[in-house]
Short mmCIF file of C-alpha atoms and ligand atoms in Angstrom, two decimals:
data_model
loop_
_atom_site.label_atom_id
_atom_site.label_comp_id
_atom_site.label_asym_id
_atom_site.label_seq_id
_atom_site.Cartn_x
_atom_site.Cartn_y
_atom_site.Cartn_z
CA MET A 190 46.03 234.09 152.76
CA THR A 191 47.14 230.53 152.56
CA TYR A 192 48.62 229.38 149.31
CA GLU A 193 49.38 225.90 148.18
CA CYS A 194 51.23 226.14 145.19
CA ILE A 195 53.51 229.41 145.85
CA LEU A 196 55.20 230.82 148.98
CA THR A 197 55.09 234.36 149.94
CA ASP A 198 57.70 236.41 152.01
CA VAL A 199 58.72 239.44 153.09
CA ARG A 200 62.34 240.79 153.05
CA GLY A 201 64.11 244.28 153.55
CA GLU A 202 65.34 246.45 156.01
CA GLY A 203 64.00 249.81 154.83
CA ALA A 204 60.89 251.53 155.17
CA LEU A 205 59.66 249.72 151.99
CA LYS A 206 60.33 246.10 152.16
CA THR A 207 60.27 243.68 149.18
CA GLY A 208 57.66 241.01 148.62
CA LEU A 209 58.78 237.82 147.78
CA ILE A 210 56.79 235.47 145.76
CA THR A 211 58.56 231.53 145.33
CA LEU A 212 56.63 229.47 142.90
CA ASN A 213 56.45 225.96 144.92
CA ARG A 214 55.89 222.93 142.90
CA PRO A 215 58.85 220.98 143.16
CA LYS A 216 57.86 217.64 142.14
CA GLN A 217 56.38 218.98 139.21
CA MET A 218 59.46 221.63 138.65
CA ASN A 219 57.07 224.29 139.27
CA ALA A 220 54.83 223.40 136.28
CA LEU A 221 52.22 226.15 136.11
CA ASN A 222 48.63 225.16 136.58
CA ASP A 223 45.57 227.11 136.84
CA GLN A 224 45.77 227.14 140.98
CA LEU A 225 49.24 228.28 140.67
CA MET A 226 48.64 231.17 138.25
CA ASP A 227 45.54 231.87 140.09
CA GLU A 228 47.61 232.11 143.56
CA LEU A 229 50.63 234.08 141.86
CA GLY A 230 48.18 236.75 140.37
CA GLN A 231 46.69 237.01 144.09
CA ALA A 232 49.97 237.40 145.64
CA LEU A 233 51.01 240.09 142.86
CA LEU A 234 48.14 241.98 143.40
CA ALA A 235 48.40 241.74 147.31
CA PHE A 236 51.77 242.88 147.20
CA ASP A 237 50.97 245.91 144.88
CA ALA A 238 48.14 246.85 146.96
CA ASP A 239 50.18 246.62 150.31
CA ASP A 240 51.79 250.67 150.96
CA GLY A 241 54.45 248.81 152.77
CA ILE A 242 56.09 247.11 149.73
CA GLY A 243 57.95 248.93 146.92
CA CYS A 244 59.55 245.95 144.70
CA ILE A 245 58.10 242.61 144.00
CA VAL A 246 60.48 239.45 143.23
CA VAL A 247 59.18 236.32 141.45
CA THR A 248 61.55 233.34 141.82
CA GLY A 249 61.30 229.62 141.56
CA SER A 250 64.03 226.94 142.87
CA GLU A 251 67.69 226.24 142.05
CA LYS A 252 66.68 223.61 139.58
CA ALA A 253 63.68 225.36 137.85
CA PHE A 254 62.16 228.68 137.58
CA ALA A 255 59.01 226.95 135.93
CA ALA A 256 59.34 224.15 133.54
CA GLY A 257 56.19 225.60 131.55
CA ALA A 258 52.30 225.04 131.87
CA ASP A 259 51.51 221.77 133.53
CA ILE A 260 51.25 219.17 130.48
CA ALA A 261 49.56 216.54 132.57
CA ALA A 262 46.79 219.47 133.39
CA MET A 263 46.07 220.37 129.88
CA LYS A 264 46.86 217.22 127.89
CA ASP A 265 42.85 216.46 128.04
CA TYR A 266 41.51 220.10 127.26
CA ASP A 267 39.48 220.55 124.20
CA PHE A 268 39.28 223.55 121.91
CA ALA A 269 35.33 224.74 123.01
CA HIS A 270 35.95 224.11 126.52
CA THR A 271 39.21 225.81 127.05
CA TYR A 272 37.95 228.91 125.13
CA ARG A 273 34.80 229.17 126.86
CA HIS A 274 36.16 229.20 130.28
CA GLU A 275 39.66 230.55 129.17
CA TYR A 276 41.24 227.40 130.74
CA ILE A 277 44.91 228.13 131.01
CA SER A 278 44.65 231.86 129.62
CA ARG A 279 42.34 233.35 132.06
CA ASN A 280 45.09 234.18 134.77
CA TRP A 281 47.93 234.83 132.71
CA GLU A 282 47.76 238.45 132.42
CA THR A 283 47.29 239.53 136.14
CA MET A 284 51.19 240.59 136.15
CA ARG A 285 50.23 243.29 133.70
CA LYS A 286 48.18 245.00 136.31
CA VAL A 287 50.91 245.29 138.62
CA ARG A 288 52.21 248.86 138.96
CA LYS A 289 55.34 248.09 141.05
CA PRO A 290 58.82 247.10 139.86
CA VAL A 291 58.62 243.01 139.31
CA ILE A 292 61.90 241.31 138.98
CA ALA A 293 62.25 237.66 138.10
CA ALA A 294 65.10 235.88 139.49
CA VAL A 295 65.64 232.99 137.21
CA ALA A 296 67.74 229.83 138.24
CA GLY A 297 67.65 226.69 136.26
CA VAL A 298 65.03 225.99 133.48
CA ALA A 299 62.31 228.64 132.41
CA LEU A 300 60.55 226.89 129.67
CA GLY A 301 57.47 227.55 127.76
CA GLY A 302 54.89 229.42 130.08
CA GLY A 303 57.90 229.76 132.80
CA CYS A 304 60.33 231.70 130.09
CA GLU A 305 56.93 233.82 129.46
CA VAL A 306 56.02 234.62 133.01
CA ALA A 307 59.94 235.73 133.52
CA MET A 308 59.27 238.00 130.33
CA MET A 309 56.43 239.72 131.88
CA CYS A 310 58.36 240.80 134.76
CA ASP A 311 60.06 244.21 134.51
CA MET A 312 63.60 242.81 134.88
CA ILE A 313 64.73 239.27 134.57
CA VAL A 314 68.02 238.55 136.94
CA ALA A 315 69.36 235.25 135.86
CA ALA A 316 71.60 232.58 137.84
CA ASP A 317 74.52 231.50 135.62
CA ASN A 318 73.11 227.92 135.73
CA ALA A 319 69.50 229.45 133.96
CA ARG A 320 68.18 227.98 130.75
CA PHE A 321 65.57 229.69 128.62
CA GLY A 322 63.34 228.12 126.16
CA GLN A 323 60.04 227.74 124.24
CA PRO A 324 59.72 223.89 123.64
CA GLU A 325 55.78 224.22 122.85
CA ILE A 326 56.56 223.09 119.65
CA THR A 327 57.59 219.85 120.61
CA ILE A 328 54.37 218.88 122.17
CA GLY A 329 51.97 220.01 119.22
CA VAL A 330 51.35 223.91 120.17
CA ILE A 331 52.68 227.11 120.16
CA PRO A 332 53.87 229.61 123.16
CA GLY A 333 50.62 230.99 124.35
CA ALA A 334 51.85 233.45 126.60
CA GLY A 335 54.28 235.91 125.21
CA GLY A 336 56.73 233.51 123.54
CA THR A 337 55.65 234.62 120.04
CA GLN A 338 55.41 238.39 120.96
CA ARG A 339 57.70 239.43 124.01
CA LEU A 340 60.54 237.28 123.01
CA PRO A 341 61.06 238.64 119.38
CA ARG A 342 60.63 242.17 121.18
CA ALA A 343 63.15 241.16 123.29
CA ILE A 344 65.95 239.60 121.42
CA GLY A 345 64.65 240.15 117.59
CA LYS A 346 63.16 237.50 115.04
CA ALA A 347 66.17 235.62 114.02
CA LYS A 348 66.92 234.54 117.48
CA ALA A 349 63.25 234.11 118.75
CA MET A 350 62.50 232.08 115.58
CA ASP A 351 65.02 229.81 116.04
CA MET A 352 64.08 229.22 119.79
CA VAL A 353 60.46 229.12 118.72
CA LEU A 354 60.67 226.85 115.96
CA THR A 355 63.67 224.58 116.57
CA ASN A 356 63.04 224.28 120.54
CA ARG A 357 66.89 225.97 121.01
CA TRP A 358 67.37 226.36 124.65
CA ILE A 359 70.02 229.39 125.67
CA THR A 360 72.12 230.00 128.43
CA ALA A 361 72.10 232.80 130.64
CA ALA A 362 75.00 234.06 129.09
CA GLU A 363 73.37 234.07 125.54
CA ALA A 364 70.09 235.31 127.36
CA ASP A 365 72.41 238.32 128.59
CA ALA A 366 74.13 238.69 125.29
CA TRP A 367 70.76 238.62 123.32
CA GLY A 368 69.03 241.10 125.59
CA LEU A 369 66.60 238.61 127.10
CA VAL A 370 68.16 239.07 130.88
CA SER A 371 68.94 242.36 132.65
CA ARG A 372 72.11 240.55 134.58
CA VAL A 373 73.64 237.05 135.20
CA VAL A 374 75.05 236.27 138.72
CA PRO A 375 76.68 233.42 140.19
CA ALA A 376 73.75 230.88 141.25
CA ALA A 377 74.83 230.84 145.02
CA THR A 378 74.27 234.37 145.31
CA LEU A 379 71.32 234.86 143.12
CA MET A 380 68.74 235.71 145.88
CA ASP A 381 71.43 238.01 147.68
CA GLU A 382 71.71 239.87 144.25
CA VAL A 383 68.31 240.37 143.64
CA ILE A 384 67.33 241.23 147.00
CA ALA A 385 69.77 244.08 146.96
CA ILE A 386 68.76 245.45 143.57
CA ALA A 387 65.15 245.30 145.09
CA GLU A 388 66.15 247.20 148.11
CA LYS A 389 67.99 249.88 145.83
CA ILE A 390 64.93 250.37 143.91
CA ASN A 391 62.63 250.43 147.40
CA GLY A 392 64.55 253.62 148.35
CA LEU A 393 63.40 255.37 145.30
CA GLY A 394 60.69 257.48 144.55
CA GLN A 395 57.60 255.27 143.97
CA LEU A 396 55.55 257.86 141.83
CA ALA A 397 58.58 258.30 139.34
CA LEU A 398 59.10 254.48 139.62
CA PHE A 399 55.34 253.97 138.43
CA ALA A 400 55.90 256.39 135.64
CA ALA A 401 58.86 255.22 134.50
CA LYS A 402 57.75 251.66 134.33
CA GLU A 403 54.72 252.88 132.50
CA SER A 404 56.39 254.51 129.97
CA VAL A 405 59.18 252.28 128.90
CA ASN A 406 56.12 249.84 128.63
CA ARG A 407 54.45 252.26 126.72
CA ALA A 408 57.49 252.06 124.07
CA PHE A 409 56.15 248.55 123.24
CA GLU A 410 52.63 249.77 122.44
CA SER A 411 53.24 252.78 120.61
CA SER A 412 54.89 254.90 117.51
CA LEU A 413 57.95 256.82 118.45
CA ASN A 414 56.06 259.96 118.45
CA ASP A 415 53.53 258.82 120.60
CA GLY A 416 55.68 257.35 122.93
CA LEU A 417 58.06 260.36 123.40
CA TRP A 418 54.77 262.53 123.70
CA TYR A 419 53.50 259.98 126.24
CA GLU A 420 57.37 260.11 128.10
CA ARG A 421 57.15 263.87 127.60
CA ARG A 422 53.76 264.29 129.51
CA LEU A 423 54.83 261.81 132.52
CA PHE A 424 57.94 263.86 132.72
CA HIS A 425 55.94 267.22 133.22
CA ALA A 426 53.90 265.17 135.29
CA MET A 427 56.75 264.42 137.83
CA PHE A 428 57.01 268.13 138.79
CA GLY A 429 53.76 268.01 140.47
CA THR A 430 55.34 265.82 143.15
CA ALA A 431 56.75 266.40 146.36
CA ASP A 432 59.23 263.45 145.47
CA GLN A 433 60.47 265.55 142.76
CA ARG A 434 61.35 268.74 144.94
CA GLU A 435 63.19 266.25 147.54
CA GLY A 436 65.22 264.24 145.13
CA MET A 437 66.37 267.55 143.60
CA ALA A 438 67.09 269.48 146.98
CA ALA A 439 68.58 266.21 148.27
CA PHE A 440 70.90 266.26 145.29
CA LEU A 441 71.93 270.09 145.94
CA ASP A 442 72.13 269.73 149.69
CA LYS A 443 74.63 266.55 148.84
CA ARG A 444 72.27 264.18 151.26
CA PRO A 445 70.47 260.90 150.65
CA ALA A 446 66.99 261.94 149.24
CA LYS A 447 63.93 260.92 151.39
CA PHE A 448 60.89 260.05 149.26
CA ASN A 449 57.35 259.69 150.49
CA ALA A 450 55.57 258.77 147.46
CA ALA A 451 53.80 262.10 147.24
N1 CO8 B 734 54.23 219.89 133.16
C1 CO8 B 734 53.92 218.89 133.97
N2 CO8 B 734 54.89 218.18 134.60
C2 CO8 B 734 56.33 218.26 134.53
C3 CO8 B 734 56.48 219.27 133.37
C4 CO8 B 734 55.56 220.31 132.73
N3 CO8 B 734 55.63 221.40 131.96
N4 CO8 B 734 57.86 219.71 133.54
C5 CO8 B 734 57.99 218.77 134.18
N5 CO8 B 734 57.29 218.09 134.79
C6 CO8 B 734 57.40 217.15 135.91
C7 CO8 B 734 57.85 215.75 135.16
O1 CO8 B 734 56.67 215.03 134.22
C8 CO8 B 734 58.15 214.50 136.13
O2 CO8 B 734 57.52 214.43 136.63
P1 CO8 B 734 57.52 212.67 137.20
O3 CO8 B 734 58.59 212.61 138.26
O4 CO8 B 734 56.25 212.51 137.96
O5 CO8 B 734 57.89 212.01 136.19
C9 CO8 B 734 58.96 215.68 137.03
O6 CO8 B 734 58.40 217.13 136.41
C10 CO8 B 734 60.48 215.79 136.70
O7 CO8 B 734 60.92 216.01 135.18
P2 CO8 B 734 61.71 215.19 134.45
O8 CO8 B 734 61.91 213.90 135.05
O9 CO8 B 734 61.36 215.33 133.15
O10 CO8 B 734 63.21 215.75 134.93
P3 CO8 B 734 64.28 216.00 133.93
O11 CO8 B 734 65.38 216.59 134.92
O12 CO8 B 734 64.98 214.97 133.31
O13 CO8 B 734 63.91 217.43 132.96
C11 CO8 B 734 62.49 219.25 131.98
C12 CO8 B 734 63.31 218.50 133.45
C13 CO8 B 734 63.82 219.63 131.20
C14 CO8 B 734 62.04 220.45 132.53
C15 CO8 B 734 61.74 218.22 131.37
O14 CO8 B 734 60.63 217.71 132.35
C16 CO8 B 734 60.81 219.02 130.21
O15 CO8 B 734 61.26 219.20 129.40
N6 CO8 B 734 59.64 219.38 130.72
C17 CO8 B 734 58.68 219.81 129.63
C18 CO8 B 734 58.80 221.37 129.27
C19 CO8 B 734 57.90 221.86 128.38
O16 CO8 B 734 57.82 221.26 127.43
N7 CO8 B 734 57.22 223.19 128.80
C20 CO8 B 734 56.76 223.62 128.10
C21 CO8 B 734 55.16 223.39 128.13
S1 CO8 B 734 53.92 224.13 127.40
C22 CO8 B 734 53.88 225.73 127.93
O17 CO8 B 734 54.31 225.93 128.99
C23 CO8 B 734 52.64 226.61 126.93
C24 CO8 B 734 52.52 227.71 127.95
C25 CO8 B 734 51.35 228.27 127.46
C26 CO8 B 734 50.92 229.40 128.04
C27 CO8 B 734 49.40 230.07 127.71
C28 CO8 B 734 48.80 231.02 128.92
C29 CO8 B 734 47.64 231.72 128.06
#
């Protein structure tokens, strides 16, 4: 597959590799247009379907993860046309279909839709130069892909309102303290550290990883009681897998486990 707005690569040494997707519109600071989002969705689904890939990493450049939706592309959209053809929004939910773990490696700005794409990932690892913001209010619109939904779930109403209503940008350290990101690492070693995390995940049992991801995501979609019930069912289901037998036997034998996604 040839892409124009993203780059793809495969990294790693183990049996399962890491699928790397780099947002690549440097002149526009990785502003997200329909083509880029289509390509991102295609690449995500291709890696998700590839049995040789364990974990997926989405990243940008050192200056910009992504500066938001492409303002030049959408400035003349009108409601009827946009709504009818689902411009801007048609391809933004593809990430939710991905079952494998997805890590956002964020350096530089993650603004508007860029912050929202990062939040769609399962983990955000931020370089110490990362900045997060939802500046949509300054251009006459509001966040449209999770900035008013995933952001308050991540950092709470008070901080989310501050970012969404006043265009307050936050540093990597603030994002870490507020619970938006999983880890902060030096910018110079961001990709090494993220690939190392992905490699660690690649060595784990894929069925358990799928179930764990589904169950954590369920926490945001259900009552505590329903979520606990869902978790318990998946926990029980793990005992139908060879990976459970291998994982527990390996622990007791004091040897590394060899999982087979079976
Ligand atoms: N769209 C289009 N072009 C952009 C964008 C953008 N979001 N951001 C930067 N660019 C372009 C600039 O126009 C400029 O182009 P040129 O060189 O041709 O003039 C180039 O990138 C470099 O930008 P700057 O000269 O401004 O560079 P600075 O280093 O001074 O500033 C910033 C970088 C801080 C990133 C600044 O460009 C900026 O504030 N950008 C806009 C950020 C923004 O408002 N983002 C929100 C957009 S709206 C949105 O994301 C809604 C998402 C809704 C998703 C809904 C899905 C369903």
